[in-house]
Coordinates of C-alpha atoms and ligand atoms in Angstrom, one line a residue:
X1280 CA 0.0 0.0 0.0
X1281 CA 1.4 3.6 -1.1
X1282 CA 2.0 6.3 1.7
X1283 CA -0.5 9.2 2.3
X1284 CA 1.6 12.8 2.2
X1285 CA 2.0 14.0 5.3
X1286 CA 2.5 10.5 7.0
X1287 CA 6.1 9.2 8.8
X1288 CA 7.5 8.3 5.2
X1289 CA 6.4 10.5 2.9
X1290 CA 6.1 14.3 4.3
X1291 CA 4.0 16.4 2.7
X1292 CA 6.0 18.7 0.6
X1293 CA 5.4 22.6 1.1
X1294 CA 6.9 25.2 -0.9
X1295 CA 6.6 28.6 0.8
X1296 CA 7.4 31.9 -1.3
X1297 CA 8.5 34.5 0.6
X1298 CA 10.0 34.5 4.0
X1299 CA 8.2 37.4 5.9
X1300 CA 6.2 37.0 9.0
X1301 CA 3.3 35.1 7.5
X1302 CA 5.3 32.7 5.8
X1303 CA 7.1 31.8 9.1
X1304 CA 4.0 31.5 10.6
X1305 CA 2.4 29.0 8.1
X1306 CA 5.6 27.2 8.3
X1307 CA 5.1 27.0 11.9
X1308 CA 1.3 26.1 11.9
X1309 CA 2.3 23.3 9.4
X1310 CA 5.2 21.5 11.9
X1311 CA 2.6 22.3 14.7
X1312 CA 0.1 19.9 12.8
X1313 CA -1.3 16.9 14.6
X1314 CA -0.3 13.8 12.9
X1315 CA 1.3 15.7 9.9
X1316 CA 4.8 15.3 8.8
X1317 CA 5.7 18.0 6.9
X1318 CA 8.9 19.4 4.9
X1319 CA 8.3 23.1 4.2
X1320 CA 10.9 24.7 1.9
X1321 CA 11.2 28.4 2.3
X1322 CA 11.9 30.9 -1.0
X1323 CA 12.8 34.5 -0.9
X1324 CA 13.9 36.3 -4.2
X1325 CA 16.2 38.3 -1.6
X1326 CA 20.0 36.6 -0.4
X1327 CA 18.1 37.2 3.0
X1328 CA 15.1 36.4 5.0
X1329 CA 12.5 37.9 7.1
X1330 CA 10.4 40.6 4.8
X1331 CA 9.0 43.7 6.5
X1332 CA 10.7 42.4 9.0
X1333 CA 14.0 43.2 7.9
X1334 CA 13.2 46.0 5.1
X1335 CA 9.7 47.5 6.2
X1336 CA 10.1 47.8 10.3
X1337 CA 11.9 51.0 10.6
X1338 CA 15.4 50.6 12.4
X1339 CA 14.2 52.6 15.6
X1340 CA 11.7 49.8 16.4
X1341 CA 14.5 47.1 17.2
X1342 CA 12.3 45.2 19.7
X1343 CA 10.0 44.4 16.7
X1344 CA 12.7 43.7 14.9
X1345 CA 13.1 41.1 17.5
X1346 CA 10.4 39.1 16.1
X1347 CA 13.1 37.4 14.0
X1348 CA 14.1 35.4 16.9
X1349 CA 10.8 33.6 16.9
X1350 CA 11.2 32.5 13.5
X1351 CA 14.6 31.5 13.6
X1352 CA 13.3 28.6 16.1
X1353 CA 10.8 27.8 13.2
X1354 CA 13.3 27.8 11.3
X1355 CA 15.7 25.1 13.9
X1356 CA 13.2 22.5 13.0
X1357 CA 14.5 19.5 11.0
X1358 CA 11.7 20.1 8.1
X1359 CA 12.9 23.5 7.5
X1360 CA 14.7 24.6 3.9
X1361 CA 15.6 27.8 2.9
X1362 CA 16.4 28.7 -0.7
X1363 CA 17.2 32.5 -0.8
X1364 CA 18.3 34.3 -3.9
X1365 CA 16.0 32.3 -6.0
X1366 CA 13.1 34.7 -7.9
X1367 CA 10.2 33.1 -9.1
X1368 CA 9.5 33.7 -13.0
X1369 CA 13.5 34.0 -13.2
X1370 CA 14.9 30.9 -11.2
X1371 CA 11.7 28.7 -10.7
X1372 CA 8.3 29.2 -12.2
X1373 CA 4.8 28.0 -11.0
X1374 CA 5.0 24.7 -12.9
X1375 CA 8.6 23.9 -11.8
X1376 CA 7.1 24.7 -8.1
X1377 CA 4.2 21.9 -8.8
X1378 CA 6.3 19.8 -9.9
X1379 CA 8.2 19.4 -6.6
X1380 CA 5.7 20.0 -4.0
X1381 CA 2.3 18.3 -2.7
X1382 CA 1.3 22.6 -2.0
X1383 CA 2.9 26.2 -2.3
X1384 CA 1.8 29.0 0.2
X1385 CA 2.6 32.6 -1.5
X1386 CA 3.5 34.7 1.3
X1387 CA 4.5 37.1 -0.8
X1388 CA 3.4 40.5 0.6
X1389 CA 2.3 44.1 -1.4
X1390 CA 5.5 45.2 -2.6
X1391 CA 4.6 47.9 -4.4
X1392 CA 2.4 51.1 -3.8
X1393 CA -1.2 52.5 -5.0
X1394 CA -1.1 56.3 -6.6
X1395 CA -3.1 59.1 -5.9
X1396 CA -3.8 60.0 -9.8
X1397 CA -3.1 63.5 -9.1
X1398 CA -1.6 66.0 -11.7
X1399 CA 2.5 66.5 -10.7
X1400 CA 2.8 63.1 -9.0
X1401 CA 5.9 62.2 -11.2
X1402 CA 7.6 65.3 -10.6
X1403 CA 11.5 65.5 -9.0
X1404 CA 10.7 65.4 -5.3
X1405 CA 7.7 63.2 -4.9
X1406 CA 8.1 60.0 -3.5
X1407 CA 6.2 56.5 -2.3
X1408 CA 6.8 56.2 1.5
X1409 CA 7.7 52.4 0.1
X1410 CA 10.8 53.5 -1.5
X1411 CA 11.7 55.4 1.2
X1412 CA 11.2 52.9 4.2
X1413 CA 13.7 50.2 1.9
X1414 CA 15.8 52.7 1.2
X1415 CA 16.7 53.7 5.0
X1416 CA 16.4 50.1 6.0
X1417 CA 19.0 48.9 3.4
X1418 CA 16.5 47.0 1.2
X1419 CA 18.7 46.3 -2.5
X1420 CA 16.0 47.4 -4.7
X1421 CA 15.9 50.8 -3.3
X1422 CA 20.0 51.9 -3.2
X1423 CA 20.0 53.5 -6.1
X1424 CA 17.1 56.3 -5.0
X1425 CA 18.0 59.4 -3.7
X1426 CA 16.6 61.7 -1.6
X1427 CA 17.7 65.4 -1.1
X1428 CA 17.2 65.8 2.2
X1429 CA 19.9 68.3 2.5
X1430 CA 17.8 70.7 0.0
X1431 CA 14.7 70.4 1.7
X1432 CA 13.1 72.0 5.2
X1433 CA 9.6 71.4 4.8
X1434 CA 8.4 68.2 3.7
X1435 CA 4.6 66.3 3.2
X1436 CA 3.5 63.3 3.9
X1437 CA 0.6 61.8 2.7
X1438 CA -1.5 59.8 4.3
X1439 CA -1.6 59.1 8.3
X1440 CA -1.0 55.5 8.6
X1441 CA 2.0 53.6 10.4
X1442 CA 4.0 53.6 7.9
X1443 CA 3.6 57.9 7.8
X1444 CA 4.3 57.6 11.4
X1445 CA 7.3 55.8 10.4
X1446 CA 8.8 58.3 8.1
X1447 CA 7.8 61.2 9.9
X1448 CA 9.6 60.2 12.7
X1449 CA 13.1 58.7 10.5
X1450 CA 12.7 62.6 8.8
X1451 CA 12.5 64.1 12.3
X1452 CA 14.5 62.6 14.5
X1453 CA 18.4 62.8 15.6
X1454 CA 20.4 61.1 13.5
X1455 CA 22.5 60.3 16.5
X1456 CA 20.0 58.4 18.0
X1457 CA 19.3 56.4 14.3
X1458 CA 23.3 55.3 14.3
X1459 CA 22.9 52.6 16.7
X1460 CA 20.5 51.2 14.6
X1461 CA 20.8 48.5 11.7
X1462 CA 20.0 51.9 9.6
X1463 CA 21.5 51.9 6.1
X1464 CA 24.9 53.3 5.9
X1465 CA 23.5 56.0 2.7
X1466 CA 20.4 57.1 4.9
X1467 CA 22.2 57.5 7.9
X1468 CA 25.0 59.7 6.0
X1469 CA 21.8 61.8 4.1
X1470 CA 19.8 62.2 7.2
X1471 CA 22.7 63.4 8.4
X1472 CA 23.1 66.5 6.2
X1473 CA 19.1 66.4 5.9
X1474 CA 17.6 70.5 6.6
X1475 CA 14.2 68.7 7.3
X1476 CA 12.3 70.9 10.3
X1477 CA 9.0 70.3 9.3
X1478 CA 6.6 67.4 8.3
X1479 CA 3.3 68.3 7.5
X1480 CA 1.3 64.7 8.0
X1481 CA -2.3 65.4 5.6
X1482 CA -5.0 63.3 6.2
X1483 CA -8.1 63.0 4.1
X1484 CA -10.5 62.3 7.1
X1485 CA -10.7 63.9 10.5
X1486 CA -8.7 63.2 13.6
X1487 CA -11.0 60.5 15.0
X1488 CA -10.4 58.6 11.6
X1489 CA -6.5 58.8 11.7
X1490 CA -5.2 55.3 10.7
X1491 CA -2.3 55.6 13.2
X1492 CA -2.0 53.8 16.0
X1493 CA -1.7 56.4 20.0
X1494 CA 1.7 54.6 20.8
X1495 CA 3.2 55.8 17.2
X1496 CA 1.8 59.4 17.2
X1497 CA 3.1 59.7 20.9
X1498 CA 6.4 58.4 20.1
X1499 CA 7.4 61.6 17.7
X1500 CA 5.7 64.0 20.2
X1501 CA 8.1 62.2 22.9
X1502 CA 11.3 62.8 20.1
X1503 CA 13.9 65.6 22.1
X1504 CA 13.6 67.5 19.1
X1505 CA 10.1 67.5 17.6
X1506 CA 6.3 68.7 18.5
X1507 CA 3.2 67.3 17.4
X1508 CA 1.7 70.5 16.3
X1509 CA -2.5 70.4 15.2
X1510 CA -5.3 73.6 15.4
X1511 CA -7.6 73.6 17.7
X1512 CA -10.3 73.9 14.3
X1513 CA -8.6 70.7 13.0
X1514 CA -8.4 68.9 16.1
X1515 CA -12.2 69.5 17.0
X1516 CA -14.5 66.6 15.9
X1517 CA -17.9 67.5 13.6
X1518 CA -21.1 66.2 15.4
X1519 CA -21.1 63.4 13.1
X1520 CA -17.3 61.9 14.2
X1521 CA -18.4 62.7 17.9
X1522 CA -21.2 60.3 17.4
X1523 CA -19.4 57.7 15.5
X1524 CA -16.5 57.9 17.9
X1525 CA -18.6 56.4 20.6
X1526 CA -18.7 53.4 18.7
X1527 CA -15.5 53.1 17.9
X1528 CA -12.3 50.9 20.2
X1529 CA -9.9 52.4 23.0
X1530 CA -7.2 53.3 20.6
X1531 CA -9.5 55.8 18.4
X1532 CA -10.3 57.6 21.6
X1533 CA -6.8 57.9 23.0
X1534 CA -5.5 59.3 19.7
X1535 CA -8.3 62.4 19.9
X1536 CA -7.3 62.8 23.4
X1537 CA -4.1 62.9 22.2
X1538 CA -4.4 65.5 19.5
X1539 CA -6.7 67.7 21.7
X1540 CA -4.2 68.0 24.4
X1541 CA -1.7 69.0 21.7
X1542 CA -3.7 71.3 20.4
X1543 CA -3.7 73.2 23.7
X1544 CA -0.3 73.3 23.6
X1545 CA 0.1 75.3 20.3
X1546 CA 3.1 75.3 18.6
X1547 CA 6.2 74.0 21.0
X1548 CA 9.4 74.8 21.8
X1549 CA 10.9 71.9 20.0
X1550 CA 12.8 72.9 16.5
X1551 CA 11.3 70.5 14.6
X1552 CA 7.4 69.6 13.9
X1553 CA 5.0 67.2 13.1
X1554 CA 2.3 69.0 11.7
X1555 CA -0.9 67.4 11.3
X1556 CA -3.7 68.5 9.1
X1557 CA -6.8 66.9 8.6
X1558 CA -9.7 66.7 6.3
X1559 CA -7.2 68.0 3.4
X1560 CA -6.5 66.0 0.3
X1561 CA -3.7 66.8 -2.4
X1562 CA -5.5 67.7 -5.6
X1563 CA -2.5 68.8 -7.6
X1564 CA 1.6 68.5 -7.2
X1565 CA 2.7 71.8 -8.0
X1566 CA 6.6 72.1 -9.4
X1567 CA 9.4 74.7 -10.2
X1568 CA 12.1 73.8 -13.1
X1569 CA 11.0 69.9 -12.6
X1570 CA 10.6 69.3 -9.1
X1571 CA 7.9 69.7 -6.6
X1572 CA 7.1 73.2 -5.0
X1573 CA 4.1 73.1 -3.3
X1574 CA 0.9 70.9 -2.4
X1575 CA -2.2 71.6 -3.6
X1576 CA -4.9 70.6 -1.0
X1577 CA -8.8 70.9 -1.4
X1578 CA -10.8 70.5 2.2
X1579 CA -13.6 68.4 3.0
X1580 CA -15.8 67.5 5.4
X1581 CA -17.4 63.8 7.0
X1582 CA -20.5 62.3 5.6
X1583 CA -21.4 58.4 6.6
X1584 CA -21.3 56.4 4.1
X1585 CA -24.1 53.3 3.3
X1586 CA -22.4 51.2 6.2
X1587 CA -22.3 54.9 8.4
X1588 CA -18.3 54.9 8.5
X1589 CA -17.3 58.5 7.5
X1590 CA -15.9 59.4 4.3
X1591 CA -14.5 62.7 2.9
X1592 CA -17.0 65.1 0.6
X1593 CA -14.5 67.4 -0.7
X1594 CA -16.0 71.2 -0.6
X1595 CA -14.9 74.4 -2.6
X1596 CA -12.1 75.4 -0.4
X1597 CA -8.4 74.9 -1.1
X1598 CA -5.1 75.9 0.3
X1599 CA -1.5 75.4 -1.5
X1600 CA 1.2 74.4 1.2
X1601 CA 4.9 75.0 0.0
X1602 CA 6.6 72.0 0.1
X1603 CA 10.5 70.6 -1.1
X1604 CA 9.6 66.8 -1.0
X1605 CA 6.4 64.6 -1.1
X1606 CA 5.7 61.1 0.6
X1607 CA 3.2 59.3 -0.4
X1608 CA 2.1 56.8 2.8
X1609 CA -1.2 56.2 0.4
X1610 CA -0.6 52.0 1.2
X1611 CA 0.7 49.3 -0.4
X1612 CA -0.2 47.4 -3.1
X1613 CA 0.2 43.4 -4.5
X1614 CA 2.4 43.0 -8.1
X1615 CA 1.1 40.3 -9.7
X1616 CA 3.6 37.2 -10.2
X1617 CA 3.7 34.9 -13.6
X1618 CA 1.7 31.6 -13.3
X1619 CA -0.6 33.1 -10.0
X1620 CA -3.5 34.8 -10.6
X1621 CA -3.8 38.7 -9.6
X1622 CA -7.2 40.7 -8.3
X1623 CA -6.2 44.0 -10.4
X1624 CA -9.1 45.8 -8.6
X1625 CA -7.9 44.8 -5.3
X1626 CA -4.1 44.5 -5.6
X1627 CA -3.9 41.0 -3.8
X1628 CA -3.9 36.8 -5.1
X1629 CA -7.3 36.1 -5.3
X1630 CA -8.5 33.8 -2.7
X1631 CA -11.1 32.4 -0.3
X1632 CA -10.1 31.9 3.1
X1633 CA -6.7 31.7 1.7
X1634 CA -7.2 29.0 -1.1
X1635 CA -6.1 30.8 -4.3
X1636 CA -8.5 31.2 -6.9
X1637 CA -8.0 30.1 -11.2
X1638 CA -8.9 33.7 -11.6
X1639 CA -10.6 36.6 -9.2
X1640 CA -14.7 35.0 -8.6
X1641 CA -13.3 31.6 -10.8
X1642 CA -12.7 28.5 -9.1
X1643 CA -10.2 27.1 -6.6
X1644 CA -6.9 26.1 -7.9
X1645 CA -5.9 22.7 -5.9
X1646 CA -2.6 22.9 -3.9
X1647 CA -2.1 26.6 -4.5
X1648 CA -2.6 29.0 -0.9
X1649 CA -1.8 31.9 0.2
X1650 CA -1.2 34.2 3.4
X1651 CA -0.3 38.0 4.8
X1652 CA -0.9 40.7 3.0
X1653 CA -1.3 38.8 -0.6
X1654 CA -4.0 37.4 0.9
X1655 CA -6.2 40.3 2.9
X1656 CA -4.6 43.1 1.8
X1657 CA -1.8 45.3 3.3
X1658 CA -3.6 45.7 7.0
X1659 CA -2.4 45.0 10.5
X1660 CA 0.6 44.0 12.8
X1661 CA 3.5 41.8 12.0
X1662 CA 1.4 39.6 14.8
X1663 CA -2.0 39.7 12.7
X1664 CA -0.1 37.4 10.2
X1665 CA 0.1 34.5 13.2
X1666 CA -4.0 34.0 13.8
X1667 CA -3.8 34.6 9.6
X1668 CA -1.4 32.0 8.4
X1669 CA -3.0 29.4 10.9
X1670 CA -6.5 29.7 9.0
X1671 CA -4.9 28.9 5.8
X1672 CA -3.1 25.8 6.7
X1673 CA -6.2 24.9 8.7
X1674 CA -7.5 24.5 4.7
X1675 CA -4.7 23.2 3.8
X1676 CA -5.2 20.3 6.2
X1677 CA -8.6 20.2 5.7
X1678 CA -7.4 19.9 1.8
X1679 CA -4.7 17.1 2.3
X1680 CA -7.5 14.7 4.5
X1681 CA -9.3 15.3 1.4
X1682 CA -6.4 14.4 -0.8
X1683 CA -6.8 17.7 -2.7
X1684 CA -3.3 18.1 -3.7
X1685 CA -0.9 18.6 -6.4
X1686 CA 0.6 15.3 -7.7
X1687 CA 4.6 15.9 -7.7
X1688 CA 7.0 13.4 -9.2
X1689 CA 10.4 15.0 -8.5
X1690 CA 11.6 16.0 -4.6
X1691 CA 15.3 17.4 -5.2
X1692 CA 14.4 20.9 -5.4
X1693 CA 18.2 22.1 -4.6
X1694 CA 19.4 19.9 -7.5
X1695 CA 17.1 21.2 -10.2
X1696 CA 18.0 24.4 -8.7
X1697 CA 21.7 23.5 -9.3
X1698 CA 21.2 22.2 -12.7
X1699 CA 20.1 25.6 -14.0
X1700 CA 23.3 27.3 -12.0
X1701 CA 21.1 28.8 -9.6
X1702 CA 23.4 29.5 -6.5
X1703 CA 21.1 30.0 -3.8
X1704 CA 21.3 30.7 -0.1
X1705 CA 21.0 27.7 2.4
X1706 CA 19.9 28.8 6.1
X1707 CA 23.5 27.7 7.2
X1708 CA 24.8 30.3 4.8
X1709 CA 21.8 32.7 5.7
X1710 CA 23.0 32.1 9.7
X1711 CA 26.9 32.9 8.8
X1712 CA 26.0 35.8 7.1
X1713 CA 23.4 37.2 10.0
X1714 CA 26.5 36.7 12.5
X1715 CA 28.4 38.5 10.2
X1716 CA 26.1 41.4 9.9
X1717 CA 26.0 41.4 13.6
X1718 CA 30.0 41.5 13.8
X1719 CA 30.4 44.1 11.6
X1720 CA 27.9 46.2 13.3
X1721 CA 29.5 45.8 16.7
X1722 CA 32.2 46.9 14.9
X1723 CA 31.1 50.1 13.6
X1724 CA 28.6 51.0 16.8
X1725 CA 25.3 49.5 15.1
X1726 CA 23.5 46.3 15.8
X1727 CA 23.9 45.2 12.6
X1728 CA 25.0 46.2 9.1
X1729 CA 23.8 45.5 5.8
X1730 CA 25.5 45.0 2.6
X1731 CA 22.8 47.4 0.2
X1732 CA 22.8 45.1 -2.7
X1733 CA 22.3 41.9 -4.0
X1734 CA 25.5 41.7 -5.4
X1735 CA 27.3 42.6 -2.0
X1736 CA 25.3 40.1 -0.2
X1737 CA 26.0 37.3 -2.2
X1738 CA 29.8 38.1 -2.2
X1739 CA 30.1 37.9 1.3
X1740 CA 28.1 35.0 1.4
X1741 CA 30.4 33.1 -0.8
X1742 CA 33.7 34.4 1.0
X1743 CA 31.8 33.1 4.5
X1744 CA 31.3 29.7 2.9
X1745 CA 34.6 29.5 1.8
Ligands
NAP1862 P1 -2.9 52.4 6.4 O1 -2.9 52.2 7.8 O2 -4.0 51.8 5.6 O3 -2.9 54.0 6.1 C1 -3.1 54.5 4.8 C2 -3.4 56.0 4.9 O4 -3.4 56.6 3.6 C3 -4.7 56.3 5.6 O5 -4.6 57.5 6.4 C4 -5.6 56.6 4.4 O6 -6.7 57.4 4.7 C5 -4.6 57.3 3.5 N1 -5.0 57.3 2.1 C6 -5.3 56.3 1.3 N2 -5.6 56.7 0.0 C7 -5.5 58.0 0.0 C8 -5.6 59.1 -0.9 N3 -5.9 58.8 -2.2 N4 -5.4 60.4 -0.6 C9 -5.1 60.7 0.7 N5 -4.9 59.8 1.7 C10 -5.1 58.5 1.3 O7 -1.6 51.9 5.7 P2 0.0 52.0 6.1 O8 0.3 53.2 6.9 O9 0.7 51.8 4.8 O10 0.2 50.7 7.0 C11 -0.1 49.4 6.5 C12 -0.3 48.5 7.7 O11 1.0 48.3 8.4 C13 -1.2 49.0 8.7 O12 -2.0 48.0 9.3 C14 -0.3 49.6 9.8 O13 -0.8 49.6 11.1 C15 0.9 48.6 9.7 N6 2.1 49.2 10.3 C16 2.4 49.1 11.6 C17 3.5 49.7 12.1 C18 3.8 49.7 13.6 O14 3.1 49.1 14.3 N7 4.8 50.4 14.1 C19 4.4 50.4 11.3 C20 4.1 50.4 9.9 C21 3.0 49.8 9.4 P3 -8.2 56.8 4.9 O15 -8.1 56.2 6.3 O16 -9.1 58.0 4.8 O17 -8.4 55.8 3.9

C-alpha cells in the first residue's frame, strides 16, 4: 500500500514563497500539525530572509525587529529549507514549483504602492513612503534612490497610517540616535546632512479617523527634538465623528485625546514639527524647473457612508502648502507574479479563506494557498499574520484529509536548482551571514549592518562559505 503525504515516510512537501512573517507562521502552523509530517521549503527572491521584517520595520523599532528570533526557532526545525536568492519567473516558475511540492503558500506581501492620480505626481521630489522605508532600511531594490534631504526643510507626507508615522519620525528625529540602529549606511550619512524641520502629515479624514496607532503618534511627540503640532479647528471633531467615535475601540479615543491636548499646547518649543492637518487632500503636485514646490490641497468634510463609517465630501475650499519633498504613505499594493492569478481591482492573489482562486470570482486552484498581505490586503501587525497564516493551513489540512493536492513526481528541489546554476542561499549560509552582519555592526557601533545590494550580499556569502 502507497504512503499518504503527510505520513512518517512520505512528508507532505510545502513550498513557501517569501519569507516574511506570515510565511514563518504557516511554516510553523504546518510543523505544529497533529499527525502531519511536513517538509516546508522556504523561497525569498532576496539573499536574506525575514520581509518587513528586515526591510519594512523602521530601524528605531529594534524590539520588533526582534520578532526574527521567533522565526529562527521555526526555522531550527528539521523540516525547514531555505532557498534565498532564488526569484520566481526568473529561477523557478509556477509549474517547476508543482512539480516538486504536494502545495505552495505565496506569502508574498504588497510590494509595491497604489497612486493618488493626481496632476504633478511624477515630478522630481515626490516619493512613495515604500521607496523610502527600503531605502533607510537597506533594502537592495531601493539603493539607487535618492533623496535630497539636504535641499529640503519642509516636507509632506501623505496619508496618516504607520508607515507615515514611520517616516515622519526617521525625517524628524536625531540622526544620533538612528546610528545605533541597523540603519543603512546612505540614509544614515543623508539624514545626516538632511535640513528637514517640518513634516506636514495630511489626512483625508478627521482626527478621529486617523489610521495611526496612540503609541506611534506619541512616540514623535516624545522625540527631544520634535512637537506634534495640530489647530484647535482641525483637532475638533464634527457632530457626526463625535457620534461615530462612541462606537469606535480604545485606541480611536486615546488618539483624539491625544491631538486635543496637543492642540492646547500650540506650537512648542521643539525645532522641529509634526504638523498634522486633517480633512485635506492633495489635488494637484505643484513644481518649479522639474521638481515639486508646493501641495495643492482641497478641504472636506465627513459624511457616513451606506455602512455609516465616514468618508470625505470634498468642498470648494483649497489651500497650496509649499513644500520641497512629497511622501506618499497612500498603502501598499500586490504585483502580480507569472503563473498566479492577480485581483487588479484589489491589488492581492485572489482567494477564499486563503485557497487561491483560477482567476478573481473563478474557481479554486488545488494545492495553490496563500497568506499575509497577498491574501487580505496590506492591513495589521507583523502579529496579525500569526492567527492569519494558521486559518490557511487549517484549509490546507482540511485539503490534504481530502487528498486535494498537487501530484509531484520530483523532490530534489536544490538539484534542479543546481542544474540551472542557480546558487542559492541555504539557512546555514543565511546564519553565517546574519552573525556576520552582527560582527560588523559591533564593529562600527550599530546592531547590525547590511550589505545594500544583491550583489554585495551574495559576495560575502560566498567568501563566508569558503
Ligand atoms: P494604512 O494604515 O492603511 O494608512 C493609509 C493612509 O493613507 C490612511 O490614512 C488613508 O486614509 C490614506 N489614504 C489612502 N488613500 C489616500 C488618498 N488617495 N489620498 C489621501 N490619503 C489616502 O496603511 P499604512 O500606513 O501603509 O500601513 C499598513 C499596515 O501596516 C497598517 O496596518 C499599519 O498599522 C501597519 N504598520 C504598523 C507599524 C507599527 O506598528 N509600528 C508600522 C508600519 C505599518 P483613509 O483612512 O481615509 O483611507
Amino acid at each position: 500500500m502507497s504512503s499518504r503525504p503527510g505520513s512518517p515516510d512520505l512528508p507532505l512537501r510545502v513550498c513557501i514563497v517569501g519569507s516574511g512573517p506570515s510565511a514563518f507562521y504557516a511554516a510553523e502552523a504546518l510543523f505544529k500539525a497533529a499527525g502531519v509530517n511536513a517538509r516546508v521549503d522556504m523561497f525569498d527572491r532576496l539573499p536574506t530572509p525575514f520581509g518587513l521584517v528586515r526591510g519594512g520595520v523602521a530601524p528605531d523599532h529594534q524590539n520588533i525587529k526582534s520578532v526574527a528570533k521567533v522565526y529562527n526557532k521555526i526555522a531550527d526545525h528539521a523540516g525547514f529549507n531555505f532557498f534565498g536568492n532564488v526569484k520566481i519567473g526568473r529561477d523557478l516558475d509556477a509549474a517547476d514549483i508543482e512539480r516538486h511540492y504536494h502545495m505552495v503558500v505565496w506569502a508574498i506581501g504588497c510590494e509595491s504602492d497604489n497612486r493618488l492620480g493626481i496632476p504633478g505626481e511624477d515630478l522630481h521630489g515626490v516619493h512613495s513612503a515604500t521607496e523610502f522605508v527600503g531605502w533607510y532600511n537597506g533594502h537592495p531594490d531601493f539603493r539607487d534612490r535618492s533623496f535630497d534631504l539636504a535641499a529640503a526643510t519642509r516636507v509632506a507626507v501623505v496619508g496618516n497610517g504607520n508607515v507615515a508615522m514611520d517616516v515622519s519620525r526617521i525625517l524628524l528625529e536625531s540622526p544620533a540616535a538612528l546610528a545605533p540602529t541597523d540603519i543603512a549606511d546612505h540614509a544614515l550619512a543623508m539624514l545626516r546632512k538632511s535640513h528637514v524641520r517640518e513634516v506636514v502629515l495630511l489626512g483625508r479624514r478627521g482626527p478621529a479617523q486617523a489610521a495611526f496607532s496612540p503609541k506611534e503618534i506619541e512616540e514623535i511627540a516624545a522625540l527631544p527634538e520634535a512637537d506634534v503640532v495640530v489647530t484647535q479647528a482641525e483637532a475638533a471633531l464634527d457632530e457626526f465623528s463625535a457620534d461615530w467615535l462612541e462606537r469606535q475601540p480604545r485606541s480611536t479615543h486615546r488618539n483624539v485625546k491625544f491631538l486635543t491636548e496637543q492642540a492646547k499646547q500650540g506650537e512648542g518649543h521643539k525645532p522641529k514639527k509634526l504638523r498634522c492637518r486633517f480633512l485635506v487632500a492633495p489635488v494637484e503636485l505643484q513644481g518649479k524647473a522639474g521638481r515639486v514646490a508646493a501641495v495643492r490641497v482641497q478641504h472636506a468634510v465627513l459624511e457616513p457612508d451606506q455602512s455609516g463609517t465616514p468618508r470625505p465630501r470634498s468642498i470648494d475650499r483649497y489651500e497650496t502648502i509649499p513644500v520641497d519633498l512629497v511622501f506618499k504613505s497612500i498603502g501598499y499594493r500586490g504585483v502580480p507574479l507569472p503563473g498566479l492569478a492577480f485581483d487588479d481591482k484589489k491589488g492581492i492573489v485572489p482567494n477564499v479563506d486563503g485557497r487561491v482562486l483560477q482567476a478573481p470570482g473563478a474557481a479554486v486552484r488545488a494545492g495553490h494557498y496563500v497568506v499575509g498581505w497577498a491574501k487580505r490586503g496590506p492591513t495589521g501587525l507583523v502579529g496579525t499574520n500569526s492567527p492569519d497564516s494558521k486559518a490557511t493551513v487549517e484549509k490546507m489540512l482540511e485539503d490534504l484529509q481530502h487528498a486535494r493536492l498537487l501530484h509531484p513526481n520530483q523532490s530534489d528541489i536544490a538539484a534542479f536548482l543546481r542544474s540551472k546554476g542557480v546558487d542559492f542561499v541555504s539557512w546555514q549560509d543565511w546564519q553565517q551571514l546574519d552573525a556576520w552582519e552582527l560582527q560588523q555592526g559591533t564593529a562600527k557601533g550599530k546592531c547590525r549592518h547590511k550589505e545594500p545590494t544583491v550583489e554585495a550580499l551574495m559576495a560575502t556569502v560566498r567568501k563566508l562559505r569558503a
